[in-house]
Amino acid sequence: MEKFKIIGGRSLKGEVIPQGSKNEALQVLCAVLLTSDKISIKNIPNIRDIKCLISIFKYLGVDIISNNKNHYTFQAKNINFDFFNTKIFLKKSSKIRGSIMIAGPILGRFGKAIMPIPGGDKIGIRHIDTHIKGFIDLGVNITYKNKVYVLNTNNNNLVGKYLILEEQSITATANILMASVLAKGKTTIFNAACEPYIQQLCKMLINMGAIIKGVGSNLLNIIGVNRLNGCEHSIMPDIIEIGSWIGLAAITNSEIIIKNICYKNLGIITNTFKKLGIKLEEHNNYIYIPSQGNYSIKKFMDGSMLTIYDAPWPGLTPDLLSIILVVATQANGSILIHQKMFESRLFFVDKLIDMGAKIILCDPHRAIVMGLDKKYPLRGSSLLSAPDIRSGISLLIAALSAKGCSIISNIEQIERGYENIDQRLRILGASISRIK
């Protein structure tokens, strides 16, 4: 197993281009299963989770042409249903959360599917009840057998219905949406997730011939069609990676330009970093973060401590809270980080405390960070391990800012979501290498 060795404390400088969005890619790749026509998708991130999903597609019988490492053509002409009953399917599906979204398009197209217990980050309990209830409401019979959910319809057709989701789950919205575009009649999904990832999925489905109204809102109306066609689609830049670069630039006193962004998809991300006192210049297609020695956390208007928390779009994505927490360790001032959605995502703070950060973990969901104002830099550590993608990149950012040498193990977690991260950091001037 490889590890990252980092010599921290260096200021970086240069330009970066964000990869394609991981969260969008997992959805739109599953959408290729809705048709037997060819679908071309560009800007696919070359990361472990996507490679795993593409590998599952090969076993499913999908014809795949690699035009280059970020551009593929798919054709799901002949689906191998026998693969769903194999140990290989269970093993591969257990590695990524996105495997659960195979069920929706297969179910909509064929009236039957197998839905495994998905894998992915270990950040607390992640129920799939919203997926199951949505499918049942569309007329699906579901049984649990041999660690998978077996989904069937009596007449091979889903029937549209008015659905109210119990939570604004991104993956559940995507799964139910992909099933409903081929259902009979009208389907209404209320309390749907409306993140840019879902908007991009809707855009692709409409290009394939789907009828969807309300894109960008939490009320989607879908009129089922008989079949969908092929299309071309390009994945948007990864907004989580853009936020990662902003945080990295601030805590390492670096000057970085993030190019080829889609500004409208960033929502309140840039404003949230500004609340930490981070300076950045926003332009039409790039963000400039100047080198800054110090940054001060703002307070609420009544003088109380600033609280930053996650919320469904257009609120702050939970995927950035770990990064914001790390950046706050070197700010001037204190802040309360409230992770509402996942109860285990803040447990990596013990590593930061060992590195010299002043953090009080109030409970599984809340942590108070008392910034060191860069007067006392974090110390390097050889005992860092990446428990999930976002805490992994957060520890990497902390190590790059720390004084001395750090070793990060389990870097496969980081590489599940970040493409060639060590190579790209070295181009900016970071001291990072791979060791056995």
PDB file of N, CA, C and O in Angstrom, residues 298-368:
ATOM      1  N   LYS A 298     -15.018  36.136  10.679  1.00  0.00           N
ATOM      2  CA  LYS A 298     -16.031  37.136  11.007  1.00  0.00           C
ATOM      3  C   LYS A 298     -16.967  36.605  12.088  1.00  0.00           C
ATOM      4  O   LYS A 298     -17.052  35.391  12.320  1.00  0.00           O
ATOM      5  N   LYS A 299     -17.680  37.520  12.738  1.00  0.00           N
ATOM      6  CA  LYS A 299     -18.676  37.138  13.730  1.00  0.00           C
ATOM      7  C   LYS A 299     -20.063  37.513  13.227  1.00  0.00           C
ATOM      8  O   LYS A 299     -20.209  38.250  12.252  1.00  0.00           O
ATOM      9  N   PHE A 300     -21.082  36.987  13.900  1.00  0.00           N
ATOM     10  CA  PHE A 300     -22.432  37.411  13.589  1.00  0.00           C
ATOM     11  C   PHE A 300     -22.608  38.871  13.992  1.00  0.00           C
ATOM     12  O   PHE A 300     -21.816  39.423  14.758  1.00  0.00           O
ATOM     13  N   MET A 301     -23.644  39.520  13.501  1.00  0.00           N
ATOM     14  CA  MET A 301     -23.834  40.952  13.728  1.00  0.00           C
ATOM     15  C   MET A 301     -23.967  41.294  15.207  1.00  0.00           C
ATOM     16  O   MET A 301     -23.634  42.404  15.623  1.00  0.00           O
ATOM     17  N   ASP A 302     -24.445  40.352  16.021  1.00  0.00           N
ATOM     18  CA  ASP A 302     -24.570  40.615  17.455  1.00  0.00           C
ATOM     19  C   ASP A 302     -23.287  40.314  18.222  1.00  0.00           C
ATOM     20  O   ASP A 302     -23.258  40.378  19.452  1.00  0.00           O
ATOM     21  N   GLY A 303     -22.219  39.969  17.483  1.00  0.00           N
ATOM     22  CA  GLY A 303     -20.931  39.716  18.114  1.00  0.00           C
ATOM     23  C   GLY A 303     -20.699  38.282  18.543  1.00  0.00           C
ATOM     24  O   GLY A 303     -19.635  37.951  19.067  1.00  0.00           O
ATOM     25  N   SER A 304     -21.668  37.401  18.324  1.00  0.00           N
ATOM     26  CA  SER A 304     -21.522  36.008  18.741  1.00  0.00           C
ATOM     27  C   SER A 304     -20.668  35.227  17.750  1.00  0.00           C
ATOM     28  O   SER A 304     -20.423  35.663  16.616  1.00  0.00           O
ATOM     29  N   MET A 305     -20.223  34.055  18.190  1.00  0.00           N
ATOM     30  CA  MET A 305     -19.330  33.222  17.387  1.00  0.00           C
ATOM     31  C   MET A 305     -20.006  32.759  16.098  1.00  0.00           C
ATOM     32  O   MET A 305     -21.164  32.349  16.100  1.00  0.00           O
ATOM     33  N   LEU A 306     -19.264  32.815  15.013  1.00  0.00           N
ATOM     34  CA  LEU A 306     -19.773  32.362  13.717  1.00  0.00           C
ATOM     35  C   LEU A 306     -20.004  30.853  13.734  1.00  0.00           C
ATOM     36  O   LEU A 306     -19.184  30.098  14.255  1.00  0.00           O
ATOM     37  N   THR A 307     -21.121  30.430  13.172  1.00  0.00           N
ATOM     38  CA  THR A 307     -21.429  29.007  12.987  1.00  0.00           C
ATOM     39  C   THR A 307     -21.560  28.726  11.495  1.00  0.00           C
ATOM     40  O   THR A 307     -22.255  29.448  10.784  1.00  0.00           O
ATOM     41  N   ILE A 308     -20.870  27.691  11.033  1.00  0.00           N
ATOM     42  CA  ILE A 308     -21.006  27.249   9.653  1.00  0.00           C
ATOM     43  C   ILE A 308     -21.542  25.824   9.665  1.00  0.00           C
ATOM     44  O   ILE A 308     -21.017  24.960  10.365  1.00  0.00           O
ATOM     45  N   TYR A 309     -22.585  25.598   8.904  1.00  0.00           N
ATOM     46  CA  TYR A 309     -23.236  24.286   8.897  1.00  0.00           C
ATOM     47  C   TYR A 309     -23.620  23.911   7.473  1.00  0.00           C
ATOM     48  O   TYR A 309     -23.684  24.750   6.573  1.00  0.00           O
ATOM     49  N   ASP A 310     -23.862  22.633   7.284  1.00  0.00           N
ATOM     50  CA  ASP A 310     -24.243  22.121   5.973  1.00  0.00           C
ATOM     51  C   ASP A 310     -25.753  22.119   5.825  1.00  0.00           C
ATOM     52  O   ASP A 310     -26.496  22.078   6.812  1.00  0.00           O
ATOM     53  N   ALA A 311     -26.202  22.173   4.583  1.00  0.00           N
ATOM     54  CA  ALA A 311     -27.634  22.166   4.287  1.00  0.00           C
ATOM     55  C   ALA A 311     -27.816  21.791   2.826  1.00  0.00           C
ATOM     56  O   ALA A 311     -26.909  21.952   2.013  1.00  0.00           O
ATOM     57  N   PRO A 312     -29.014  21.282   2.468  1.00  0.00           N
ATOM     58  CA  PRO A 312     -29.285  20.994   1.052  1.00  0.00           C
ATOM     59  C   PRO A 312     -29.157  22.267   0.220  1.00  0.00           C
ATOM     60  O   PRO A 312     -29.334  23.370   0.720  1.00  0.00           O
ATOM     61  N   TRP A 313     -28.869  22.085  -1.077  1.00  0.00           N
ATOM     62  CA  TRP A 313     -28.722  23.208  -1.996  1.00  0.00           C
ATOM     63  C   TRP A 313     -29.957  24.122  -1.932  1.00  0.00           C
ATOM     64  O   TRP A 313     -31.072  23.627  -1.846  1.00  0.00           O
ATOM     65  N   PRO A 314     -29.758  25.448  -1.901  1.00  0.00           N
ATOM     66  CA  PRO A 314     -28.496  26.158  -2.139  1.00  0.00           C
ATOM     67  C   PRO A 314     -27.646  26.385  -0.901  1.00  0.00           C
ATOM     68  O   PRO A 314     -26.785  27.276  -0.901  1.00  0.00           O
ATOM     69  N   GLY A 315     -27.873  25.596   0.156  1.00  0.00           N
ATOM     70  CA  GLY A 315     -27.013  25.672   1.326  1.00  0.00           C
ATOM     71  C   GLY A 315     -25.644  25.081   1.047  1.00  0.00           C
ATOM     72  O   GLY A 315     -25.359  24.596  -0.041  1.00  0.00           O
ATOM     73  N   LEU A 316     -24.794  25.105   2.059  1.00  0.00           N
ATOM     74  CA  LEU A 316     -23.414  24.638   1.905  1.00  0.00           C
ATOM     75  C   LEU A 316     -23.361  23.116   1.860  1.00  0.00           C
ATOM     76  O   LEU A 316     -23.938  22.433   2.701  1.00  0.00           O
ATOM     77  N   THR A 317     -22.643  22.576   0.889  1.00  0.00           N
ATOM     78  CA  THR A 317     -22.482  21.131   0.789  1.00  0.00           C
ATOM     79  C   THR A 317     -21.703  20.585   1.985  1.00  0.00           C
ATOM     80  O   THR A 317     -20.700  21.172   2.406  1.00  0.00           O
ATOM     81  N   PRO A 318     -22.132  19.451   2.545  1.00  0.00           N
ATOM     82  CA  PRO A 318     -21.398  18.865   3.673  1.00  0.00           C
ATOM     83  C   PRO A 318     -19.995  18.405   3.303  1.00  0.00           C
ATOM     84  O   PRO A 318     -19.145  18.247   4.176  1.00  0.00           O
ATOM     85  N   ASP A 319     -19.738  18.212   2.017  1.00  0.00           N
ATOM     86  CA  ASP A 319     -18.435  17.730   1.573  1.00  0.00           C
ATOM     87  C   ASP A 319     -17.317  18.743   1.820  1.00  0.00           C
ATOM     88  O   ASP A 319     -16.138  18.389   1.730  1.00  0.00           O
ATOM     89  N   LEU A 320     -17.664  19.992   2.106  1.00  0.00           N
ATOM     90  CA  LEU A 320     -16.628  21.010   2.320  1.00  0.00           C
ATOM     91  C   LEU A 320     -16.394  21.348   3.788  1.00  0.00           C
ATOM     92  O   LEU A 320     -15.468  22.095   4.101  1.00  0.00           O
ATOM     93  N   LEU A 321     -17.205  20.823   4.693  1.00  0.00           N
ATOM     94  CA  LEU A 321     -17.071  21.196   6.101  1.00  0.00           C
ATOM     95  C   LEU A 321     -15.740  20.757   6.697  1.00  0.00           C
ATOM     96  O   LEU A 321     -15.144  21.472   7.502  1.00  0.00           O
ATOM     97  N   SER A 322     -15.254  19.575   6.309  1.00  0.00           N
ATOM     98  CA  SER A 322     -13.971  19.099   6.834  1.00  0.00           C
ATOM     99  C   SER A 322     -12.836  20.027   6.414  1.00  0.00           C
ATOM    100  O   SER A 322     -11.922  20.319   7.190  1.00  0.00           O
ATOM    101  N   ILE A 323     -12.900  20.499   5.172  1.00  0.00           N
ATOM    102  CA  ILE A 323     -11.864  21.405   4.662  1.00  0.00           C
ATOM    103  C   ILE A 323     -11.936  22.747   5.367  1.00  0.00           C
ATOM    104  O   ILE A 323     -10.915  23.316   5.766  1.00  0.00           O
ATOM    105  N   ILE A 324     -13.157  23.268   5.549  1.00  0.00           N
ATOM    106  CA  ILE A 324     -13.327  24.541   6.240  1.00  0.00           C
ATOM    107  C   ILE A 324     -12.816  24.442   7.673  1.00  0.00           C
ATOM    108  O   ILE A 324     -12.191  25.376   8.196  1.00  0.00           O
ATOM    109  N   LEU A 325     -13.046  23.300   8.304  1.00  0.00           N
ATOM    110  CA  LEU A 325     -12.557  23.096   9.675  1.00  0.00           C
ATOM    111  C   LEU A 325     -11.036  23.195   9.732  1.00  0.00           C
ATOM    112  O   LEU A 325     -10.471  23.854  10.621  1.00  0.00           O
ATOM    113  N   VAL A 326     -10.346  22.551   8.795  1.00  0.00           N
ATOM    114  CA  VAL A 326      -8.882  22.600   8.766  1.00  0.00           C
ATOM    115  C   VAL A 326      -8.393  24.026   8.540  1.00  0.00           C
ATOM    116  O   VAL A 326      -7.475  24.502   9.210  1.00  0.00           O
ATOM    117  N   VAL A 327      -9.007  24.730   7.597  1.00  0.00           N
ATOM    118  CA  VAL A 327      -8.606  26.106   7.312  1.00  0.00           C
ATOM    119  C   VAL A 327      -8.777  26.987   8.548  1.00  0.00           C
ATOM    120  O   VAL A 327      -7.951  27.867   8.822  1.00  0.00           O
ATOM    121  N   ALA A 328      -9.835  26.735   9.320  1.00  0.00           N
ATOM    122  CA  ALA A 328     -10.102  27.537  10.515  1.00  0.00           C
ATOM    123  C   ALA A 328      -9.049  27.355  11.605  1.00  0.00           C
ATOM    124  O   ALA A 328      -8.884  28.229  12.452  1.00  0.00           O
ATOM    125  N   THR A 329      -8.311  26.254  11.585  1.00  0.00           N
ATOM    126  CA  THR A 329      -7.309  26.025  12.639  1.00  0.00           C
ATOM    127  C   THR A 329      -6.198  27.061  12.609  1.00  0.00           C
ATOM    128  O   THR A 329      -5.532  27.280  13.625  1.00  0.00           O
ATOM    129  N   GLN A 330      -5.982  27.713  11.467  1.00  0.00           N
ATOM    130  CA  GLN A 330      -4.931  28.726  11.370  1.00  0.00           C
ATOM    131  C   GLN A 330      -5.492  30.136  11.183  1.00  0.00           C
ATOM    132  O   GLN A 330      -4.759  31.061  10.841  1.00  0.00           O
ATOM    133  N   ALA A 331      -6.788  30.303  11.418  1.00  0.00           N
ATOM    134  CA  ALA A 331      -7.420  31.619  11.302  1.00  0.00           C
ATOM    135  C   ALA A 331      -7.266  32.398  12.597  1.00  0.00           C
ATOM    136  O   ALA A 331      -6.862  31.857  13.640  1.00  0.00           O
ATOM    137  N   ASN A 332      -7.595  33.666  12.550  1.00  0.00           N
ATOM    138  CA  ASN A 332      -7.671  34.502  13.749  1.00  0.00           C
ATOM    139  C   ASN A 332      -9.127  34.526  14.193  1.00  0.00           C
ATOM    140  O   ASN A 332      -9.987  35.073  13.502  1.00  0.00           O
ATOM    141  N   GLY A 333      -9.409  33.918  15.330  1.00  0.00           N
ATOM    142  CA  GLY A 333     -10.775  33.841  15.820  1.00  0.00           C
ATOM    143  C   GLY A 333     -11.250  32.413  15.994  1.00  0.00           C
ATOM    144  O   GLY A 333     -10.517  31.452  15.729  1.00  0.00           O
ATOM    145  N   SER A 334     -12.487  32.282  16.448  1.00  0.00           N
ATOM    146  CA  SER A 334     -13.066  30.971  16.728  1.00  0.00           C
ATOM    147  C   SER A 334     -14.331  30.770  15.899  1.00  0.00           C
ATOM    148  O   SER A 334     -14.970  31.730  15.466  1.00  0.00           O
ATOM    149  N   ILE A 335     -14.675  29.513  15.714  1.00  0.00           N
ATOM    150  CA  ILE A 335     -15.829  29.179  14.881  1.00  0.00           C
ATOM    151  C   ILE A 335     -16.426  27.854  15.350  1.00  0.00           C
ATOM    152  O   ILE A 335     -15.713  26.986  15.876  1.00  0.00           O
ATOM    153  N   LEU A 336     -17.745  27.731  15.196  1.00  0.00           N
ATOM    154  CA  LEU A 336     -18.429  26.462  15.468  1.00  0.00           C
ATOM    155  C   LEU A 336     -18.764  25.803  14.146  1.00  0.00           C
ATOM    156  O   LEU A 336     -19.449  26.391  13.302  1.00  0.00           O
ATOM    157  N   ILE A 337     -18.261  24.602  13.949  1.00  0.00           N
ATOM    158  CA  ILE A 337     -18.576  23.810  12.764  1.00  0.00           C
ATOM    159  C   ILE A 337     -19.668  22.813  13.140  1.00  0.00           C
ATOM    160  O   ILE A 337     -19.494  22.013  14.060  1.00  0.00           O
ATOM    161  N   HIS A 338     -20.794  22.874  12.437  1.00  0.00           N
ATOM    162  CA  HIS A 338     -21.932  22.002  12.747  1.00  0.00           C
ATOM    163  C   HIS A 338     -22.212  21.106  11.541  1.00  0.00           C
ATOM    164  O   HIS A 338     -22.770  21.543  10.538  1.00  0.00           O
ATOM    165  N   GLN A 339     -21.802  19.861  11.649  1.00  0.00           N
ATOM    166  CA  GLN A 339     -22.024  18.858  10.611  1.00  0.00           C
ATOM    167  C   GLN A 339     -23.349  18.158  10.914  1.00  0.00           C
ATOM    168  O   GLN A 339     -23.421  17.262  11.745  1.00  0.00           O
ATOM    169  N   LYS A 340     -24.407  18.553  10.207  1.00  0.00           N
ATOM    170  CA  LYS A 340     -25.739  18.061  10.535  1.00  0.00           C
ATOM    171  C   LYS A 340     -26.050  16.700   9.926  1.00  0.00           C
ATOM    172  O   LYS A 340     -26.791  15.907  10.510  1.00  0.00           O
ATOM    173  N   MET A 341     -25.518  16.415   8.749  1.00  0.00           N
ATOM    174  CA  MET A 341     -25.997  15.261   7.989  1.00  0.00           C
ATOM    175  C   MET A 341     -25.357  13.939   8.396  1.00  0.00           C
ATOM    176  O   MET A 341     -25.999  12.893   8.346  1.00  0.00           O
ATOM    177  N   PHE A 342     -24.072  13.949   8.761  1.00  0.00           N
ATOM    178  CA  PHE A 342     -23.361  12.696   9.019  1.00  0.00           C
ATOM    179  C   PHE A 342     -22.692  12.753  10.390  1.00  0.00           C
ATOM    180  O   PHE A 342     -21.936  13.678  10.680  1.00  0.00           O
ATOM    181  N   GLU A 343     -22.957  11.728  11.207  1.00  0.00           N
ATOM    182  CA  GLU A 343     -22.513  11.792  12.590  1.00  0.00           C
ATOM    183  C   GLU A 343     -21.077  11.352  12.817  1.00  0.00           C
ATOM    184  O   GLU A 343     -20.571  11.462  13.927  1.00  0.00           O
ATOM    185  N   SER A 344     -20.388  10.852  11.798  1.00  0.00           N
ATOM    186  CA  SER A 344     -19.014  10.379  12.010  1.00  0.00           C
ATOM    187  C   SER A 344     -17.986  11.176  11.216  1.00  0.00           C
ATOM    188  O   SER A 344     -16.817  10.821  11.194  1.00  0.00           O
ATOM    189  N   ARG A 345     -18.414  12.239  10.579  1.00  0.00           N
ATOM    190  CA  ARG A 345     -17.517  12.936   9.665  1.00  0.00           C
ATOM    191  C   ARG A 345     -16.490  13.808  10.385  1.00  0.00           C
ATOM    192  O   ARG A 345     -15.473  14.175   9.804  1.00  0.00           O
ATOM    193  N   LEU A 346     -16.739  14.159  11.649  1.00  0.00           N
ATOM    194  CA  LEU A 346     -15.815  15.018  12.386  1.00  0.00           C
ATOM    195  C   LEU A 346     -14.823  14.238  13.230  1.00  0.00           C
ATOM    196  O   LEU A 346     -13.989  14.836  13.912  1.00  0.00           O
ATOM    197  N   PHE A 347     -14.883  12.928  13.184  1.00  0.00           N
ATOM    198  CA  PHE A 347     -14.036  12.133  14.063  1.00  0.00           C
ATOM    199  C   PHE A 347     -12.561  12.174  13.684  1.00  0.00           C
ATOM    200  O   PHE A 347     -11.721  11.675  14.429  1.00  0.00           O
ATOM    201  N   PHE A 348     -12.217  12.764  12.536  1.00  0.00           N
ATOM    202  CA  PHE A 348     -10.811  12.862  12.162  1.00  0.00           C
ATOM    203  C   PHE A 348     -10.101  13.992  12.886  1.00  0.00           C
ATOM    204  O   PHE A 348      -8.893  14.147  12.761  1.00  0.00           O
ATOM    205  N   VAL A 349     -10.834  14.797  13.682  1.00  0.00           N
ATOM    206  CA  VAL A 349     -10.209  15.966  14.311  1.00  0.00           C
ATOM    207  C   VAL A 349      -9.151  15.571  15.341  1.00  0.00           C
ATOM    208  O   VAL A 349      -8.297  16.384  15.691  1.00  0.00           O
ATOM    209  N   ASP A 350      -9.199  14.332  15.842  1.00  0.00           N
ATOM    210  CA  ASP A 350      -8.160  13.919  16.788  1.00  0.00           C
ATOM    211  C   ASP A 350      -6.781  13.969  16.141  1.00  0.00           C
ATOM    212  O   ASP A 350      -5.781  14.265  16.817  1.00  0.00           O
ATOM    213  N   LYS A 351      -6.707  13.723  14.837  1.00  0.00           N
ATOM    214  CA  LYS A 351      -5.433  13.824  14.118  1.00  0.00           C
ATOM    215  C   LYS A 351      -4.952  15.270  14.078  1.00  0.00           C
ATOM    216  O   LYS A 351      -3.760  15.555  14.214  1.00  0.00           O
ATOM    217  N   LEU A 352      -5.888  16.188  13.886  1.00  0.00           N
ATOM    218  CA  LEU A 352      -5.528  17.602  13.857  1.00  0.00           C
ATOM    219  C   LEU A 352      -5.083  18.087  15.232  1.00  0.00           C
ATOM    220  O   LEU A 352      -4.159  18.901  15.353  1.00  0.00           O
ATOM    221  N   ILE A 353      -5.738  17.579  16.274  1.00  0.00           N
ATOM    222  CA  ILE A 353      -5.337  17.947  17.640  1.00  0.00           C
ATOM    223  C   ILE A 353      -3.918  17.471  17.918  1.00  0.00           C
ATOM    224  O   ILE A 353      -3.108  18.179  18.528  1.00  0.00           O
ATOM    225  N   ASP A 354      -3.592  16.275  17.452  1.00  0.00           N
ATOM    226  CA  ASP A 354      -2.218  15.762  17.608  1.00  0.00           C
ATOM    227  C   ASP A 354      -1.213  16.644  16.863  1.00  0.00           C
ATOM    228  O   ASP A 354      -0.038  16.707  17.245  1.00  0.00           O
ATOM    229  N   MET A 355      -1.673  17.324  15.819  1.00  0.00           N
ATOM    230  CA  MET A 355      -0.793  18.197  15.047  1.00  0.00           C
ATOM    231  C   MET A 355      -0.694  19.604  15.651  1.00  0.00           C
ATOM    232  O   MET A 355       0.024  20.456  15.127  1.00  0.00           O
ATOM    233  N   GLY A 356      -1.427  19.832  16.751  1.00  0.00           N
ATOM    234  CA  GLY A 356      -1.337  21.112  17.449  1.00  0.00           C
ATOM    235  C   GLY A 356      -2.545  21.997  17.314  1.00  0.00           C
ATOM    236  O   GLY A 356      -2.564  23.112  17.856  1.00  0.00           O
ATOM    237  N   ALA A 357      -3.571  21.547  16.613  1.00  0.00           N
ATOM    238  CA  ALA A 357      -4.770  22.358  16.452  1.00  0.00           C
ATOM    239  C   ALA A 357      -5.539  22.436  17.770  1.00  0.00           C
ATOM    240  O   ALA A 357      -5.509  21.506  18.590  1.00  0.00           O
ATOM    241  N   LYS A 358      -6.221  23.567  17.979  1.00  0.00           N
ATOM    242  CA  LYS A 358      -7.059  23.741  19.162  1.00  0.00           C
ATOM    243  C   LYS A 358      -8.512  23.540  18.754  1.00  0.00           C
ATOM    244  O   LYS A 358      -9.144  24.422  18.183  1.00  0.00           O
ATOM    245  N   ILE A 359      -9.009  22.353  19.047  1.00  0.00           N
ATOM    246  CA  ILE A 359     -10.364  21.981  18.658  1.00  0.00           C
ATOM    247  C   ILE A 359     -11.050  21.288  19.824  1.00  0.00           C
ATOM    248  O   ILE A 359     -10.457  20.427  20.483  1.00  0.00           O
ATOM    249  N   ILE A 360     -12.294  21.659  20.070  1.00  0.00           N
ATOM    250  CA  ILE A 360     -13.114  20.961  21.063  1.00  0.00           C
ATOM    251  C   ILE A 360     -14.225  20.237  20.303  1.00  0.00           C
ATOM    252  O   ILE A 360     -15.057  20.883  19.650  1.00  0.00           O
ATOM    253  N   LEU A 361     -14.219  18.919  20.371  1.00  0.00           N
ATOM    254  CA  LEU A 361     -15.279  18.139  19.740  1.00  0.00           C
ATOM    255  C   LEU A 361     -16.432  18.054  20.729  1.00  0.00           C
ATOM    256  O   LEU A 361     -16.377  17.306  21.717  1.00  0.00           O
ATOM    257  N   CYS A 362     -17.465  18.848  20.493  1.00  0.00           N
ATOM    258  CA  CYS A 362     -18.575  18.938  21.437  1.00  0.00           C
ATOM    259  C   CYS A 362     -19.409  17.663  21.463  1.00  0.00           C
ATOM    260  O   CYS A 362     -19.838  17.197  22.528  1.00  0.00           O
ATOM    261  N   ASP A 363     -19.649  17.105  20.283  1.00  0.00           N
ATOM    262  CA  ASP A 363     -20.407  15.868  20.114  1.00  0.00           C
ATOM    263  C   ASP A 363     -20.134  15.399  18.690  1.00  0.00           C
ATOM    264  O   ASP A 363     -19.361  16.045  17.963  1.00  0.00           O
ATOM    265  N   PRO A 364     -20.735  14.288  18.259  1.00  0.00           N
ATOM    266  CA  PRO A 364     -20.415  13.799  16.895  1.00  0.00           C
ATOM    267  C   PRO A 364     -20.704  14.787  15.775  1.00  0.00           C
ATOM    268  O   PRO A 364     -20.175  14.638  14.672  1.00  0.00           O
ATOM    269  N   HIS A 365     -21.524  15.798  16.041  1.00  0.00           N
ATOM    270  CA  HIS A 365     -21.934  16.707  14.976  1.00  0.00           C
ATOM    271  C   HIS A 365     -21.320  18.105  15.072  1.00  0.00           C
ATOM    272  O   HIS A 365     -21.418  18.866  14.117  1.00  0.00           O
ATOM    273  N   ARG A 366     -20.703  18.460  16.208  1.00  0.00           N
ATOM    274  CA  ARG A 366     -20.255  19.838  16.380  1.00  0.00           C
ATOM    275  C   ARG A 366     -18.833  19.899  16.921  1.00  0.00           C
ATOM    276  O   ARG A 366     -18.440  19.105  17.783  1.00  0.00           O
ATOM    277  N   ALA A 367     -18.094  20.869  16.399  1.00  0.00           N
ATOM    278  CA  ALA A 367     -16.725  21.098  16.874  1.00  0.00           C
ATOM    279  C   ALA A 367     -16.459  22.595  16.913  1.00  0.00           C
ATOM    280  O   ALA A 367     -16.826  23.331  15.993  1.00  0.00           O
ATOM    281  N   ILE A 368     -15.832  23.044  17.983  1.00  0.00           N
ATOM    282  CA  ILE A 368     -15.402  24.443  18.103  1.00  0.00           C
ATOM    283  C   ILE A 368     -13.917  24.498  17.776  1.00  0.00           C
ATOM    284  O   ILE A 368     -13.110  23.770  18.355  1.00  0.00           O
TER     285      ILE A 368
END
